[in-house]
CSV table of C-alpha atoms in Angstrom, one decimal:
chain,number,residue,atom,x,y,z
R,10,MET,CA,-2.8,-46.1,-4.3
R,11,LYS,CA,-2.3,-48.2,-1.3
R,12,PHE,CA,-4.0,-50.7,-2.1
R,13,HIS,CA,-1.9,-51.4,-5.2
R,14,SER,CA,1.7,-50.9,-3.1
R,15,ILE,CA,0.4,-53.6,-1.1
R,16,ILE,CA,-0.5,-55.6,-3.7
R,17,LEU,CA,2.9,-55.3,-5.2
R,18,THR,CA,4.7,-55.6,-2.0
R,19,ALA,CA,3.0,-59.4,-1.4
R,20,VAL,CA,3.6,-60.5,-4.5
R,21,LEU,CA,7.3,-60.0,-4.7
R,22,VAL,CA,7.7,-60.8,-0.7
R,23,ALA,CA,5.8,-64.2,-1.8
R,24,THR,CA,8.4,-65.3,-4.7
R,25,CYS,CA,11.1,-64.1,-2.3
R,26,THR,CA,12.4,-61.4,-4.7
R,27,PRO,CA,14.7,-58.8,-3.3
R,28,LEU,CA,14.6,-55.5,-3.0
R,29,THR,CA,17.6,-54.9,-5.6
R,30,SER,CA,15.7,-57.1,-8.3
R,31,VAL,CA,13.0,-54.3,-8.8
R,32,ASP,CA,15.6,-52.2,-10.8
R,33,GLY,CA,14.0,-52.8,-13.9
R,34,PHE,CA,10.6,-51.1,-12.2
R,35,SER,CA,9.2,-47.7,-13.6
R,36,PRO,CA,11.0,-45.0,-10.5
R,37,VAL,CA,7.0,-44.4,-9.2
R,38,LEU,CA,6.8,-48.2,-9.0
R,39,ARG,CA,10.0,-49.1,-7.1
R,40,HIS,CA,9.2,-45.8,-4.6
R,41,ARG,CA,5.7,-48.1,-4.1
R,42,TYR,CA,7.7,-51.1,-3.6
R,43,ARG,CA,9.8,-49.5,-0.6
R,44,ALA,CA,7.0,-47.1,0.9
R,45,ALA,CA,4.9,-50.4,0.9
R,46,VAL,CA,7.0,-53.1,2.5
R,47,GLN,CA,7.5,-50.3,4.9
R,48,VAL,CA,3.8,-51.3,5.7
R,49,VAL,CA,4.8,-54.3,7.9
R,50,PRO,CA,6.3,-53.2,10.7
R,51,THR,CA,5.0,-50.2,12.7
R,52,ILE,CA,5.2,-47.1,11.2
R,53,THR,CA,6.2,-44.0,13.1
R,54,THR,CA,6.4,-41.0,11.8
R,55,ALA,CA,8.8,-38.4,13.7
R,56,ALA,CA,7.6,-35.3,14.0
R,57,THR,CA,10.6,-32.7,12.9
R,58,THR,CA,10.8,-28.6,13.9
R,59,THR,CA,11.8,-27.9,10.8
R,60,THR,CA,10.3,-24.9,8.4
R,61,THR,CA,9.2,-24.6,4.8
R,62,SER,CA,9.4,-21.9,2.2
R,63,THR,CA,7.6,-19.0,0.9
R,64,THR,CA,9.3,-16.8,-1.6
R,65,SER,CA,11.1,-13.5,0.0
R,66,THR,CA,13.6,-11.4,-1.4
R,67,SER,CA,16.3,-13.4,0.7
R,68,LEU,CA,16.1,-16.6,-2.1
R,69,ASN,CA,17.2,-14.1,-4.8
R,70,ILE,CA,21.2,-14.6,-4.1
R,71,VAL,CA,23.9,-16.6,-5.5
R,72,ILE,CA,26.5,-18.5,-4.1
R,73,GLY,CA,29.6,-18.4,-6.7
R,74,ASP,CA,32.6,-20.4,-5.7
R,75,ASP,CA,30.8,-22.0,-2.2
R,76,LYS,CA,33.3,-24.5,-1.5
R,77,ASP,CA,34.4,-23.2,1.6
R,78,VAL,CA,31.4,-21.4,2.0
R,79,ASP,CA,29.0,-24.3,5.1
R,80,VAL,CA,25.9,-25.2,3.4
R,81,LEU,CA,23.6,-26.2,6.0
R,82,GLN,CA,24.3,-22.2,5.9
R,83,LYS,CA,23.3,-21.1,2.9
R,84,ILE,CA,20.4,-23.1,3.5
R,85,GLU,CA,19.7,-21.1,6.5
R,86,ASP,CA,19.3,-18.4,4.5
R,87,VAL,CA,17.3,-20.0,2.0
R,88,PHE,CA,14.6,-20.9,4.4
R,89,ALA,CA,15.2,-18.0,7.3
R,90,ASN,CA,11.9,-16.7,6.4
R,91,SER,CA,9.5,-19.5,6.5
R,92,PRO,CA,6.9,-20.6,8.3
R,93,GLY,CA,7.5,-23.7,10.8
R,94,ILE,CA,5.9,-27.1,10.3
R,95,ASN,CA,2.4,-28.1,11.2
R,96,ASP,CA,3.1,-31.9,12.5
R,97,ASP,CA,-0.6,-32.5,11.9
R,98,PHE,CA,-0.8,-31.9,8.3
R,99,ASP,CA,2.7,-33.0,8.0
R,100,LYS,CA,1.5,-36.0,8.8
R,101,VAL,CA,-1.9,-35.8,6.6
R,102,VAL,CA,1.0,-35.5,3.8
R,103,LYS,CA,2.7,-38.2,4.8
R,104,ASP,CA,0.0,-40.3,4.8
R,105,ILE,CA,-1.6,-39.1,1.4
R,106,PHE,CA,2.1,-39.5,-0.5
R,107,PRO,CA,4.5,-41.7,1.2
R,108,GLY,CA,8.0,-40.7,1.4
R,109,ALA,CA,7.1,-36.8,0.9
R,110,ILE,CA,10.0,-34.8,2.1
R,111,ASN,CA,9.2,-31.2,3.0
R,112,ASN,CA,11.7,-28.7,0.5
R,113,ARG,CA,13.8,-27.8,4.0
R,114,ASP,CA,14.9,-31.2,4.1
R,115,LEU,CA,15.1,-32.0,0.4
R,116,LEU,CA,17.3,-29.4,0.2
R,117,THR,CA,19.9,-30.3,2.7
R,118,LYS,CA,19.8,-34.1,1.9
R,119,VAL,CA,20.2,-33.1,-1.8
R,120,VAL,CA,22.5,-30.4,-1.8
R,121,SER,CA,25.0,-31.7,1.0
R,122,HIS,CA,24.9,-34.8,-0.8
R,123,LEU,CA,26.0,-33.0,-3.9
R,124,GLN,CA,28.9,-31.0,-2.5
R,125,LEU,CA,30.1,-33.6,-0.3
R,126,GLU,CA,29.7,-36.4,-2.6
R,127,ARG,CA,29.6,-35.1,-6.2
R,128,ASP,CA,31.7,-32.0,-6.1
R,129,HIS,CA,29.1,-29.4,-7.2
R,130,SER,CA,28.7,-26.0,-6.1
R,131,GLY,CA,27.1,-22.6,-6.9
R,132,GLY,CA,29.7,-21.6,-8.9
R,133,ASN,CA,30.4,-25.0,-10.7
R,134,THR,CA,26.3,-25.6,-11.2
R,135,LEU,CA,23.8,-25.1,-13.8
R,136,LEU,CA,20.3,-25.1,-12.2
R,137,ALA,CA,17.3,-26.3,-14.9
R,138,THR,CA,13.7,-27.4,-13.7
R,139,SER,CA,11.5,-28.7,-15.7
R,140,PHE,CA,8.0,-27.3,-13.6
R,141,CYS,CA,4.6,-26.1,-14.7
R,142,CYS,CA,3.8,-22.8,-15.6
R,143,ASP,CA,1.8,-22.3,-12.3
R,144,GLU,CA,2.9,-19.7,-10.0
R,145,LEU,CA,3.0,-22.1,-7.2
R,146,ALA,CA,5.5,-24.1,-8.5
R,147,ARG,CA,7.9,-21.5,-8.4
R,148,GLN,CA,8.6,-22.5,-5.0
R,149,LEU,CA,11.1,-25.0,-5.2
R,150,GLU,CA,12.9,-23.7,-8.2
R,151,ASP,CA,13.5,-20.4,-6.0
R,152,ASP,CA,14.7,-22.7,-2.9
R,153,PHE,CA,17.2,-24.1,-5.6
R,154,ARG,CA,18.3,-21.0,-6.7
R,155,GLY,CA,19.1,-19.8,-3.1
R,156,ILE,CA,22.2,-22.2,-3.6
R,157,TYR,CA,22.4,-22.4,-7.5
R,158,GLY,CA,21.6,-19.1,-8.9
R,159,ASN,CA,19.5,-18.2,-11.8
R,160,ASN,CA,17.7,-21.8,-13.8
R,161,PHE,CA,17.5,-22.2,-17.2
R,162,ASN,CA,14.0,-23.5,-17.9
R,163,LEU,CA,12.7,-26.4,-19.9
R,164,GLY,CA,9.0,-27.0,-18.2
R,165,GLY,CA,5.4,-26.1,-19.3
R,166,LEU,CA,2.3,-26.9,-18.7
R,167,ALA,CA,1.6,-28.8,-16.2
R,168,GLY,CA,5.9,-29.8,-16.0
R,169,PHE,CA,6.2,-31.2,-19.4
R,170,PRO,CA,9.4,-30.6,-20.4
R,171,PHE,CA,8.2,-28.5,-23.4
R,172,ALA,CA,12.0,-26.9,-24.2
R,173,GLY,CA,12.5,-30.6,-26.3
R,174,ASN,CA,16.1,-31.4,-27.2
R,175,THR,CA,16.7,-27.6,-28.6
R,176,GLY,CA,16.1,-26.6,-25.3
R,177,PHE,CA,18.9,-28.6,-23.7
R,178,GLY,CA,21.1,-28.3,-26.5
R,179,ALA,CA,21.0,-24.6,-25.5
R,180,MET,CA,21.0,-25.1,-21.8
R,181,SER,CA,23.6,-27.7,-22.1
R,182,ALA,CA,25.7,-24.7,-24.1
R,183,HIS,CA,25.7,-22.9,-20.7
R,184,ILE,CA,27.0,-25.1,-18.6
R,185,PRO,CA,30.0,-23.6,-16.4
R,186,ASP,CA,33.8,-25.2,-18.0
R,187,ASP,CA,34.6,-28.2,-16.3
R,188,GLY,CA,31.1,-28.2,-14.4
R,189,TYR,CA,27.9,-30.0,-13.9
R,190,CYS,CA,23.9,-29.2,-14.3
R,191,LEU,CA,21.0,-29.9,-11.7
R,192,ILE,CA,17.7,-30.8,-13.6
R,193,VAL,CA,15.3,-30.8,-11.3
R,194,TYR,CA,11.5,-32.1,-12.5
R,195,GLY,CA,8.1,-33.1,-11.9
R,196,PRO,CA,4.7,-32.4,-12.3
R,197,HIS,CA,2.5,-30.6,-9.2
R,198,VAL,CA,-0.3,-31.0,-6.9
R,199,GLY,CA,-1.8,-29.7,-4.3
R,200,ILE,CA,-3.6,-30.2,-0.7
R,201,ALA,CA,-5.9,-28.1,0.9
R,202,ALA,CA,-5.9,-27.8,4.7
R,203,ASP,CA,-8.5,-30.1,5.1
R,204,GLY,CA,-6.1,-32.9,3.1
R,205,THR,CA,-8.4,-32.4,0.0
R,206,ILE,CA,-6.4,-33.8,-3.0
R,207,GLY,CA,-5.7,-31.2,-6.5
R,208,LYS,CA,-7.3,-28.0,-4.0
R,209,VAL,CA,-5.0,-25.5,-2.7
R,210,GLU,CA,-5.0,-22.4,-1.2
R,211,ARG,CA,-3.6,-19.4,-2.8
R,212,SER,CA,-2.2,-15.7,-0.6
R,213,GLY,CA,-5.3,-13.0,-1.7
R,214,ILE,CA,-7.7,-15.7,-3.0
R,215,GLU,CA,-11.1,-16.9,-1.0
R,216,LEU,CA,-11.1,-19.6,-3.3
R,217,VAL,CA,-9.6,-22.8,-2.9
R,218,ASP,CA,-8.4,-23.3,-6.1
R,219,ASN,CA,-7.7,-26.2,-8.5
R,220,CYS,CA,-3.9,-27.5,-8.3
R,221,CYS,CA,-2.9,-28.8,-11.1
R,222,ARG,CA,-5.4,-27.1,-13.1
R,223,SER,CA,-3.3,-28.1,-16.7
R,224,ALA,CA,-3.1,-31.8,-15.3
R,225,ILE,CA,-7.3,-32.0,-13.8
R,226,ALA,CA,-7.7,-31.1,-17.5
R,227,ALA,CA,-6.4,-33.3,-19.3
R,228,SER,CA,-7.5,-36.0,-16.5
R,229,ASP,CA,-11.0,-34.7,-17.5
R,230,TYR,CA,-11.0,-35.1,-20.9
R,231,VAL,CA,-8.7,-38.7,-21.0
R,232,LYS,CA,-12.3,-39.4,-18.4
R,233,THR,CA,-14.0,-38.5,-21.6
R,234,ILE,CA,-12.5,-41.1,-23.7
R,235,THR,CA,-12.1,-44.2,-21.4
R,236,ASP,CA,-16.0,-43.8,-19.8
R,237,GLY,CA,-17.1,-43.2,-24.2
R,238,THR,CA,-18.8,-39.9,-23.5
R,239,LEU,CA,-16.1,-37.9,-25.6
R,240,LYS,CA,-18.1,-36.0,-28.2
R,241,ILE,CA,-17.2,-35.9,-31.6
R,242,SER,CA,-16.3,-32.8,-33.0
R,243,THR,CA,-14.6,-31.3,-36.4
R,244,ASN,CA,-12.2,-29.5,-34.3
R,245,LEU,CA,-8.5,-29.8,-34.7
R,246,GLN,CA,-6.5,-28.8,-31.7
R,247,GLU,CA,-5.3,-24.9,-32.3
R,248,PHE,CA,-1.5,-23.9,-31.8
R,249,ASN,CA,-3.0,-21.1,-29.3
R,250,ASP,CA,-3.4,-24.2,-26.7
R,251,PHE,CA,-1.3,-26.9,-28.4
R,252,GLN,CA,1.0,-27.2,-24.7
R,253,GLN,CA,-2.7,-28.6,-22.9
R,254,GLY,CA,-3.0,-30.7,-26.3
R,255,ALA,CA,0.4,-32.6,-25.6
R,256,VAL,CA,-0.2,-33.0,-21.7
R,257,GLN,CA,-4.0,-35.0,-22.8
R,258,GLU,CA,-1.8,-36.6,-25.5
R,259,LEU,CA,0.8,-37.4,-22.8
R,260,ILE,CA,-1.6,-38.9,-20.3
R,261,LEU,CA,-3.4,-41.1,-22.6
R,262,PRO,CA,-1.8,-43.9,-22.4
R,263,HIS,CA,-2.7,-43.8,-18.1
R,264,GLY,CA,-6.4,-44.0,-19.1
R,265,LYS,CA,-7.0,-47.1,-17.9
R,266,ARG,CA,-4.9,-46.8,-14.7
R,267,LEU,CA,-6.6,-43.4,-13.8
R,268,ALA,CA,-10.1,-45.7,-14.1
R,269,GLU,CA,-9.2,-47.6,-11.9
R,270,ALA,CA,-7.1,-45.9,-9.1
R,271,ASP,CA,-9.2,-45.8,-5.8
R,272,ASP,CA,-8.5,-41.9,-5.6
R,273,ARG,CA,-7.9,-40.5,-9.2
R,274,MET,CA,-6.3,-37.5,-7.8
R,275,ALA,CA,-4.2,-38.9,-5.8
R,276,GLU,CA,-2.8,-40.8,-8.9
R,277,LEU,CA,-2.7,-38.4,-11.5
R,278,PRO,CA,0.8,-37.1,-10.4
R,279,TYR,CA,2.1,-40.5,-10.2
R,280,ALA,CA,1.0,-41.0,-13.6
R,281,ILE,CA,2.2,-37.9,-15.2
R,282,PHE,CA,5.3,-38.2,-13.2
R,283,ASP,CA,6.1,-41.2,-15.1
R,284,SER,CA,5.5,-39.9,-18.7
R,285,GLN,CA,7.7,-37.1,-18.7
R,286,ASP,CA,9.6,-39.4,-17.0
R,287,MET,CA,10.1,-41.4,-20.0
R,288,LEU,CA,10.2,-37.7,-22.5
R,289,LEU,CA,12.9,-36.1,-20.2
R,290,ARG,CA,15.5,-39.1,-20.4
R,291,GLU,CA,14.5,-39.6,-24.0
R,292,ILE,CA,15.8,-35.8,-24.6
R,293,VAL,CA,18.6,-36.2,-22.1
R,294,LYS,CA,19.8,-39.0,-23.6
R,295,ARG,CA,20.0,-37.7,-27.2
R,296,GLY,CA,21.7,-34.4,-25.5
R,297,ALA,CA,24.4,-35.9,-23.1
R,298,SER,CA,27.5,-35.5,-25.0
R,299,GLY,CA,27.0,-31.4,-24.9
R,300,VAL,CA,27.0,-32.1,-21.4
R,301,LYS,CA,30.5,-31.1,-19.4
R,302,ALA,CA,31.3,-32.9,-16.1
R,303,GLY,CA,28.3,-34.5,-15.6
R,304,ILE,CA,24.5,-33.7,-15.1
R,305,THR,CA,22.0,-34.9,-11.8
R,306,LEU,CA,18.2,-35.7,-12.3
R,307,LEU,CA,16.3,-34.9,-9.8
R,308,GLY,CA,12.7,-36.4,-10.4
R,309,GLY,CA,9.5,-36.5,-8.3
R,310,ILE,CA,6.0,-34.2,-7.2
R,311,GLN,CA,6.0,-31.9,-5.9
R,312,ILE,CA,2.9,-31.0,-3.3
R,313,ASN,CA,2.2,-27.3,-3.0
R,314,THR,CA,0.5,-26.4,0.1
R,315,GLY,CA,-1.1,-22.9,1.6
R,316,PRO,CA,0.8,-20.5,2.1
R,317,ASP,CA,1.3,-21.3,5.8
R,318,SER,CA,2.5,-24.6,5.5
R,319,LEU,CA,5.6,-26.6,4.0
R,320,ASP,CA,5.9,-27.5,0.7
R,321,TYR,CA,6.9,-30.8,0.2
R,322,PHE,CA,8.2,-33.2,-2.8
R,323,VAL,CA,8.5,-36.9,-3.1
R,324,PRO,CA,11.3,-38.2,-5.1
R,325,PHE,CA,11.6,-40.8,-7.0
R,326,ARG,CA,15.1,-40.6,-9.4
R,327,PHE,CA,18.0,-39.1,-8.3
R,328,ASP,CA,20.8,-39.9,-10.7
R,329,PHE,CA,23.8,-38.8,-11.6
R,330,MET,CA,24.9,-39.4,-15.0
R,331,ASN,CA,27.9,-39.0,-17.2
R,332,ASN,CA,27.9,-37.5,-21.3
R,333,LYS,CA,26.9,-40.4,-22.4
R,334,GLY,CA,23.8,-40.3,-21.1
R,335,GLU,CA,24.5,-43.8,-18.5
R,336,VAL,CA,23.9,-43.1,-15.4
R,337,VAL,CA,27.0,-43.6,-12.9
R,338,GLU,CA,25.1,-43.6,-9.5
R,339,ASP,CA,21.9,-43.9,-7.9
R,340,MET,CA,21.7,-41.5,-5.6
R,341,LEU,CA,18.3,-41.7,-4.5
R,342,PRO,CA,19.1,-44.0,-0.5
R,343,SER,CA,21.0,-40.3,0.3
R,344,ILE,CA,17.5,-38.7,0.6
R,345,SER,CA,14.6,-40.9,0.7
R,346,GLU,CA,12.6,-40.8,3.8
R,347,ARG,CA,12.1,-45.0,3.5
């Protein structure tokens, strides 16, 4: 992943291409360019004393019309019972996934910007999410619910928006009059305490488990195709596992990319995000006319960690769009740690 970022940077810098010229790239490529150009100067990561999220009853609050409520205080309430930051582990996460932000910092930046610059509040904003079914993926969802109230679920296995056009249309009808919708989406990946990618500790389970199991299974399937070891079978895709079949097909175009990656598990969530982002943007484009005052897309990779550690998010897209599906503002610079 880092190798590809450095090569991309070298090509663009060598041709004197300005940063704005990468606007046509995918969100992941833009992210990697911006992360890679930071390699040129000395990189220093400031350790920030903060806290992260663990599910608690304090998260299940509906703010209502909160224009006069201090947004920072609301975020303090959401994270009131969260563990503190582990500086060593924080560095491990950010070395593996450049640009990663812990959930608390993410919410602080996103919610503050949306309230101050885009008039979003708990009373006029519907939260929608497209995350994996895994209970670990609920953490970031719960954090945002603490600000905006209950969410509309668009997602299924691996975080793909399986609710599709019909689900998006139903969600749009639930947006408050003259209000907004915030859609938070993306795949998730685990990082164990020892830095292993694709593994994570879970509460009450001794085994360090796979995360995301659906993504890993799909990656294994794709690998059997790219290396020619897939066994011939007459079995057709079964309805009782059609989502997993869809996940496999949707990442199949990334087979060569995954096969050539320095670390397949680290590259996998980036590949999945690219497929999800393409699919969700198509869904939004078709259904945007049902949106009222506007829609915000916050897309990236969820990074799940053990019970005593911070969860993180790598943002690739933070767009405000109108009801024609047009991007009115790219707000990513307001939250990116690059």
